[in-house]
Tab-separated table of C-alpha atoms in Angstrom:
chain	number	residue	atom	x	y	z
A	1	UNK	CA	2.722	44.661	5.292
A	2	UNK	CA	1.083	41.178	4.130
A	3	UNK	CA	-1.330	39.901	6.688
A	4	UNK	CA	-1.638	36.811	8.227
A	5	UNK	CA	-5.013	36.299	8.684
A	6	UNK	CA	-6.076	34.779	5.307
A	7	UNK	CA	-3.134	32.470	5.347
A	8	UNK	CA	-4.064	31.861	9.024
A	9	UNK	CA	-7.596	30.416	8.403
A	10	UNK	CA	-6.605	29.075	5.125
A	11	UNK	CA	-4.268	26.491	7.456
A	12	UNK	CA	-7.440	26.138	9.613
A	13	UNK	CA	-9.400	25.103	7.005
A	14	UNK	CA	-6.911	22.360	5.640
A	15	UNK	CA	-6.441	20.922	8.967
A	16	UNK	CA	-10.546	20.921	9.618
A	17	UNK	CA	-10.378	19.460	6.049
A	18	UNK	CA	-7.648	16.809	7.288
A	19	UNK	CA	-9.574	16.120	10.002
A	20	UNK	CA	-12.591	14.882	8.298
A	21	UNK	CA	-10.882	13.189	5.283
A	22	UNK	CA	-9.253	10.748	7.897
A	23	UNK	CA	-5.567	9.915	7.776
A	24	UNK	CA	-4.371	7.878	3.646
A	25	UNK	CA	-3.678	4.523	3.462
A	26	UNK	CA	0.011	4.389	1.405
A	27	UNK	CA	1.107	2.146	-0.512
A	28	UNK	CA	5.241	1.487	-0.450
A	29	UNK	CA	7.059	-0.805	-3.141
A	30	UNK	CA	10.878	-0.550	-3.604
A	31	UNK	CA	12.593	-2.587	-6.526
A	32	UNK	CA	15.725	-2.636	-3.945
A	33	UNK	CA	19.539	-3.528	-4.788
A	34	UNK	CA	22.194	-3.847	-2.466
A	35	UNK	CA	25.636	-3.312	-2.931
A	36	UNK	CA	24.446	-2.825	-7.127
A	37	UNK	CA	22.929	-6.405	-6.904
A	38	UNK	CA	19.701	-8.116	-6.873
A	39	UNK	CA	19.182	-9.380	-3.130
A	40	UNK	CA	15.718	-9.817	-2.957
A	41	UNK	CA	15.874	-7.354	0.475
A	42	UNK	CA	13.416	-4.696	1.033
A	43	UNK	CA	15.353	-2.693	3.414
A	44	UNK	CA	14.241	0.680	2.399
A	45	UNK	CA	10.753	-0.538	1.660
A	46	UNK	CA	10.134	-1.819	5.528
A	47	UNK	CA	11.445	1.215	6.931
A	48	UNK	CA	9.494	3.542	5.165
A	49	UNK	CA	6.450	1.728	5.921
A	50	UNK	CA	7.687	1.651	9.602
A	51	UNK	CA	8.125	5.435	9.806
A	52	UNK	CA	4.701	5.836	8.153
A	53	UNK	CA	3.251	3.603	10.563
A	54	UNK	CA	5.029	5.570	13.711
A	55	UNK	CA	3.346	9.379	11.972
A	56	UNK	CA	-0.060	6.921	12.662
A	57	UNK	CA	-0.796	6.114	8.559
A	58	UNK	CA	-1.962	2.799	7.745
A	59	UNK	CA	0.119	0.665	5.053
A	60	UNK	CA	-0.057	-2.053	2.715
A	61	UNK	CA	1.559	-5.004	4.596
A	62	UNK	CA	4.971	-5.887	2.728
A	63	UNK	CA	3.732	-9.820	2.044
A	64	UNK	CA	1.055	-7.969	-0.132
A	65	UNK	CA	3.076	-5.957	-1.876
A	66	UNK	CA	5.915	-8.947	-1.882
A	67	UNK	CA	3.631	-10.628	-5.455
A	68	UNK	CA	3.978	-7.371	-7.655
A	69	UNK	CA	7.680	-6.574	-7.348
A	70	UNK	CA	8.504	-8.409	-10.443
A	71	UNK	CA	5.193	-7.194	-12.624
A	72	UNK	CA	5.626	-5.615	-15.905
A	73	UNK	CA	3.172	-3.064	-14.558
A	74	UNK	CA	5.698	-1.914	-11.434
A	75	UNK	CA	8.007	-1.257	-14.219
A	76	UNK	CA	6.145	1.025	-16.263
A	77	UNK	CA	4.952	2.801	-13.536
A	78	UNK	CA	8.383	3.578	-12.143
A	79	UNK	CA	8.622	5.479	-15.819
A	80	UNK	CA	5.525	7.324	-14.835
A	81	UNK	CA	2.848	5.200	-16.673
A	82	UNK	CA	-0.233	6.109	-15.041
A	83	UNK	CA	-1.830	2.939	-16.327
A	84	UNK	CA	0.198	0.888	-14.310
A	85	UNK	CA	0.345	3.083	-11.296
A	86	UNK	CA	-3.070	2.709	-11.666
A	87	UNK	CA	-3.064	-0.803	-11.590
A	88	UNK	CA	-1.027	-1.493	-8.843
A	89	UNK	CA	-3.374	0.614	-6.468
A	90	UNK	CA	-6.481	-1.172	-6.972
A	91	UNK	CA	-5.146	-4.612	-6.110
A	92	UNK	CA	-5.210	-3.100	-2.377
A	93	UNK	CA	-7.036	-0.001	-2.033
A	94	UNK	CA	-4.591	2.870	-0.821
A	95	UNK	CA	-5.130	6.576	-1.045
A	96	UNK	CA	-1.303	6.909	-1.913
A	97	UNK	CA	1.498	5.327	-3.921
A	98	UNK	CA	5.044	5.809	-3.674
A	99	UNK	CA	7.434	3.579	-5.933
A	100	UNK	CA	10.851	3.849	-6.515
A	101	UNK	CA	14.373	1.946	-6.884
A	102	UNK	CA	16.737	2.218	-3.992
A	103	UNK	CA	20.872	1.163	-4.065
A	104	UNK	CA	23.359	0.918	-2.009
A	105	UNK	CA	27.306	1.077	-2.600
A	106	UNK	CA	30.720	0.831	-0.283
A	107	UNK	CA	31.987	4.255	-0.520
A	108	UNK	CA	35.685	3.637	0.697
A	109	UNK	CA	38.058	1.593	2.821
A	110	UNK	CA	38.866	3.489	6.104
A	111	UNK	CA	42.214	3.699	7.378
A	112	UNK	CA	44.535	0.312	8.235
A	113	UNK	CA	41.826	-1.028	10.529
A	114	UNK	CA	39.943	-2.031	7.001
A	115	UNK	CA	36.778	-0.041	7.915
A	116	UNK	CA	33.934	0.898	5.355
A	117	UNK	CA	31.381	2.995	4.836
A	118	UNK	CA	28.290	2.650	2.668
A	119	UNK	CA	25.695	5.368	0.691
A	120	UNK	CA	22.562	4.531	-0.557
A	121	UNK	CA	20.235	6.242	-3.064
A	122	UNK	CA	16.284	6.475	-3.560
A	123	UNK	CA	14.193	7.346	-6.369
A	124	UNK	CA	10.391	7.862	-5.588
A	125	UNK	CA	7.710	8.998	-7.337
A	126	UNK	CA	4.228	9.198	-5.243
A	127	UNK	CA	1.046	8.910	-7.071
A	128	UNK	CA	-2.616	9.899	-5.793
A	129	UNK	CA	-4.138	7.009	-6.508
A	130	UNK	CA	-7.757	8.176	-7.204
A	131	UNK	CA	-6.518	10.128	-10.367
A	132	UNK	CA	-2.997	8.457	-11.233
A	133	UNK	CA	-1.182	11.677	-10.903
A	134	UNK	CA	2.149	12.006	-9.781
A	135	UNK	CA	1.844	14.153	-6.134
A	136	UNK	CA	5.645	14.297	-5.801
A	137	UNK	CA	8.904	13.048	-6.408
A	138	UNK	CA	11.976	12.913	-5.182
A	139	UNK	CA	15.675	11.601	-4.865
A	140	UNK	CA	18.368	11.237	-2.227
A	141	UNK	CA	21.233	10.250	-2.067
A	142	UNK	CA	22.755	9.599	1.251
A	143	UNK	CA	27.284	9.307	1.182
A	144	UNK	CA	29.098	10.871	3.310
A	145	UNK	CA	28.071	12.294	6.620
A	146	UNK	CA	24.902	11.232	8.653
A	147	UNK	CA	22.028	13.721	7.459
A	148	UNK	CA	20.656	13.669	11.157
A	149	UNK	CA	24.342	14.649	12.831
A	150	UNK	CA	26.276	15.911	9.642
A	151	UNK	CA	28.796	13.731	11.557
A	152	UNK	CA	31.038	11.207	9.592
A	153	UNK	CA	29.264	7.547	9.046
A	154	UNK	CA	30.832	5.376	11.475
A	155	UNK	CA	33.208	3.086	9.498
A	156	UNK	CA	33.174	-0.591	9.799
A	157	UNK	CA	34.512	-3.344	9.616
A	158	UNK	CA	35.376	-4.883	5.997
A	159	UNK	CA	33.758	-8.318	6.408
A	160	UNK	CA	30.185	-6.598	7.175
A	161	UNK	CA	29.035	-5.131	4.197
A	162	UNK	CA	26.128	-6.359	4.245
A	163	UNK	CA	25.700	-4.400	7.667
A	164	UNK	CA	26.877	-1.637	6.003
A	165	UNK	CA	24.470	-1.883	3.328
A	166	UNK	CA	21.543	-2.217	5.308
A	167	UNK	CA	22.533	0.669	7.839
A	168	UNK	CA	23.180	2.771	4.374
A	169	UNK	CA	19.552	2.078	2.931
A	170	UNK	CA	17.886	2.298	6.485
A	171	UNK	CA	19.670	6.237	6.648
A	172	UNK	CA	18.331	7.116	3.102
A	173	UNK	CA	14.717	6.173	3.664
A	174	UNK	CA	14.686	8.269	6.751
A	175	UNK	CA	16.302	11.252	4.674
A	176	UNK	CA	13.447	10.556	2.142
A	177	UNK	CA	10.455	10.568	4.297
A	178	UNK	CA	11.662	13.150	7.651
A	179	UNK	CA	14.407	15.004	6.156
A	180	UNK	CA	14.350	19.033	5.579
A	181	UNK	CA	11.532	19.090	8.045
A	182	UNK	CA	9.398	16.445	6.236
A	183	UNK	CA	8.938	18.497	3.298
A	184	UNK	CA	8.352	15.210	1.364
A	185	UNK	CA	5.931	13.612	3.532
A	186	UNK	CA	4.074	17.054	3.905
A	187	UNK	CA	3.971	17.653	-0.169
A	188	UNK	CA	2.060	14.027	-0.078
A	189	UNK	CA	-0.479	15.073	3.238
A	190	UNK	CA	-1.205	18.797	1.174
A	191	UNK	CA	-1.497	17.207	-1.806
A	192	UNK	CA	-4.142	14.796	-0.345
A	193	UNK	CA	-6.369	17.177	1.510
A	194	UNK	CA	-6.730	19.769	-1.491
A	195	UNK	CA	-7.231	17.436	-4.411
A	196	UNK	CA	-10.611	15.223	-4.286
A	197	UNK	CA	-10.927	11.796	-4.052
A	198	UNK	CA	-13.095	9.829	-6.998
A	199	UNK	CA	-14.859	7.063	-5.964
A	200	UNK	CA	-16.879	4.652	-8.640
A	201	UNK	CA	-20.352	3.515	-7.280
A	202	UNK	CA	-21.730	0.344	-8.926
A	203	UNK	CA	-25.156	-0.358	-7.557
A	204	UNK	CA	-26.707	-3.596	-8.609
A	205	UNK	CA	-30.630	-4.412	-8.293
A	206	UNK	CA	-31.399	-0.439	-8.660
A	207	UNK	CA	-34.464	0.759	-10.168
A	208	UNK	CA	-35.045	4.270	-12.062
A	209	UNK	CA	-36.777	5.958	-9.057
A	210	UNK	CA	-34.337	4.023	-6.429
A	211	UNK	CA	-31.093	5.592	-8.516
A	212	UNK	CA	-32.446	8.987	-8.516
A	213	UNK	CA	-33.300	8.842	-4.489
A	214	UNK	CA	-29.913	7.581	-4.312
A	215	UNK	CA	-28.209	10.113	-6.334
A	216	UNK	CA	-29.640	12.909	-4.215
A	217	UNK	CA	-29.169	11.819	-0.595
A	218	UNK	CA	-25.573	11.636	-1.920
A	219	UNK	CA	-25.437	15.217	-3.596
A	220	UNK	CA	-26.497	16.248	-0.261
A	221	UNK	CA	-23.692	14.893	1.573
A	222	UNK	CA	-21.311	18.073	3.171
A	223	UNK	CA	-18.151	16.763	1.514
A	224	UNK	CA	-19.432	15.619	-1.649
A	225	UNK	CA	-18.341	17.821	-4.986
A	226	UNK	CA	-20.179	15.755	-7.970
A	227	UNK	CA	-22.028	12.843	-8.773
A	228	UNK	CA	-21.969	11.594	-12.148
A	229	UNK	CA	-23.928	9.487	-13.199
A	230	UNK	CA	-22.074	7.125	-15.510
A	231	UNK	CA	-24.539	4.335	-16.876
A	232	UNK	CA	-27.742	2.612	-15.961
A	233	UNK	CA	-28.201	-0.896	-17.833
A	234	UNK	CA	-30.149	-3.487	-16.600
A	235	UNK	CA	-30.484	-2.587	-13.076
A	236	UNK	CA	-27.179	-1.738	-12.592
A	237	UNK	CA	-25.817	1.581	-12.234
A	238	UNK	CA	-22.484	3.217	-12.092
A	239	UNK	CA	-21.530	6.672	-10.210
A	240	UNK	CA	-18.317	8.914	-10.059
A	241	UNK	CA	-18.465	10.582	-7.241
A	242	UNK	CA	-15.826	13.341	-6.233
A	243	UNK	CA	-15.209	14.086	-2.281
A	244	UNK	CA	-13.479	15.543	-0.001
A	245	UNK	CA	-13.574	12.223	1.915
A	246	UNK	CA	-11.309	9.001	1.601
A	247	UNK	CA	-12.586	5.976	-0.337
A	248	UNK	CA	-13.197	3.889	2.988
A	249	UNK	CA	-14.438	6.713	4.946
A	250	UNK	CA	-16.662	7.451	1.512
A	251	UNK	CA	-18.411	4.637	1.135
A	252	UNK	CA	-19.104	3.541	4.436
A	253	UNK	CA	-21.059	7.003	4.663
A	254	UNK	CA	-23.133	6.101	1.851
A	255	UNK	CA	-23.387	2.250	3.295
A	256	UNK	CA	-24.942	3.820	6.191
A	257	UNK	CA	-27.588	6.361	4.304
A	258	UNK	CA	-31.199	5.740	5.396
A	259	UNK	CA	-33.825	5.449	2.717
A	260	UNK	CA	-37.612	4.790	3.371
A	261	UNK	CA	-37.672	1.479	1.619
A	262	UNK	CA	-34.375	0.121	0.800
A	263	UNK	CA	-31.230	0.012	2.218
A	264	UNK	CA	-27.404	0.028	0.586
A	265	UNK	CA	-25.109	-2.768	1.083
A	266	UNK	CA	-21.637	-3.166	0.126
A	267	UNK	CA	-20.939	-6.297	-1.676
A	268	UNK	CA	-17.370	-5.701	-3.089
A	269	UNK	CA	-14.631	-3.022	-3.043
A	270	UNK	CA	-11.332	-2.999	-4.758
A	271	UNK	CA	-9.145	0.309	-4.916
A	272	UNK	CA	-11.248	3.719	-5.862
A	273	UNK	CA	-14.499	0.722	-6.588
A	274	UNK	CA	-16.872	-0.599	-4.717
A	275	UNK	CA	-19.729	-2.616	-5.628
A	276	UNK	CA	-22.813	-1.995	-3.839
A	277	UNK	CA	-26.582	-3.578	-4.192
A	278	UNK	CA	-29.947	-2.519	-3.461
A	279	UNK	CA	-31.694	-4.491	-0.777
A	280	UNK	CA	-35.450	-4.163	0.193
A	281	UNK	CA	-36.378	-3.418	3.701
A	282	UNK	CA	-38.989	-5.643	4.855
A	283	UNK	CA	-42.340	-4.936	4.978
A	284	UNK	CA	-44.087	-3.958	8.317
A	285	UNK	CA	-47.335	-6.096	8.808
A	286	UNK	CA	-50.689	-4.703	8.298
A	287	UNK	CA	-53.352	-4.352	11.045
């Protein structure tokens, strides 16, 4: 007989893990078709992001994402180019990635009446955006009967296709994200909580002595793995640090360490980045 009891307190520790790393911020861009053409809809794209938002995970806003749907980069990362993936994350800081083309297509006329029906396919690929990786991937293809009901896709009527379309696209998205018991969506959370985060540290207006007090009080942190300690030219010096803790949730820690004389503030932060700066506590008066 196997036990339970290691695989018991192994799903205790990922969901005290979980619980400290804070919910990821994802990231959803869809180069969308409908009906096989360009529409310039983002159908699929506004649901997923509305079913993220309803399972309590923050996402980009769509008139963010809206500017990068033509970019060379979106393109080469939908091949898998980890460059570009990588690119596309650290215009707006999210934990997680998922890209993908979605389609839809009129599947058959329905009788005399002139009804329809419409399927709709996704292709996503989800990267972890502190390391480029790919996390997951994954395609469905929705024709046929409803994945929720297994019941036939109401038909209807010839002149809404568009409709159709949209109710087609709408369908597959949910299949994506909820169907088979959310396998998808918990592939992305596992893969989240068990692989560290990097974050980059630049810290401006740091001296030798400063960097080293810094480098410490970090090391000590609970959830901290490693600091490394990049460069240190002219006053400024940069820091990968691996965690068990999201980038936000990261560096507001560190934002918030105490030191005797100094204090960190962040000045900038742009995906796994952020720009900090050294900034002297003032002086108490003498006598």
């Amino acid at each position: 007989l196997v036990s339970l009891v290691p695989i018991a307190q192994e799903l205790l520790d990922l969901n005290e893990l979980y619980q400290r790393r804070g919910r990821p911020r994802f990231m959803v861009v869809l180069e969308e078709k409908s009906l096989g053409q360009e529409a310039g809809t983002h159908i699929a794209e506004t649901e997923l992001n509305r079913l993220l938002t309803e399972q309590r995970f923050q996402v980009v806003d769509l008139q963010q994402t809206e500017r990068i749907q033509e970019t060379d980069q979106l393109k080469r990362a939908l091949w898998g180019d980890k460059e570009a993936a990588n690119w596309l994350v650290t215009q707006f800081g999210s934990e997680i990635l998922l890209i993908g083309r979605a389609d839809s297509r009129i599947l058959q006329e329905r009788g005399l009446g002139g009804l329809i029906s419409a399927g709709a396919q996704i292709e996503a690929r989800v990267f972890y955006t502190s390391t480029a990786e790919i996390m997951t991937a994954r395609t469905v293809v929705l024709g046929g009967p409803d994945p929720e009901t297994g019941q036939p896709i109401p038909g209807i009527p010839a002149a809404e296709k568009e409709l159709a379309s949209r109710l087609a696209l709408q369908k597959a998205a949910q299949e994506l994200l909820l169907g088979k018991e959310r396998y998808f969506l918990a592939q992305m959370i596992t893969y989240w909580i068990t692989n560290p985060t990097v974050v980059v540290l630049k810290i401006a207006q740091v001296d030798f002595l400063q960097l080293e007090d810094i480098v410490e009080r970090i090391r000590q942190e609970r959830l901290v793995i490693s600091v490394l300690e990049r460069s240190f030219i002219n006053d400024l010096a940069t820091l990968e640090v691996r965690t068990h803790e999201g980038v936000r949730a990261f560096v507001r820690r560190v934002a918030r360490l105490k030191f005797e004389d100094f204090r960190l503030k962040v000045t900038g932060f742009q995906g796994i980045v952020a720009d900090l700066e050294v900034v002297p506590l003032p002086k108490e008066a003498e006598g």
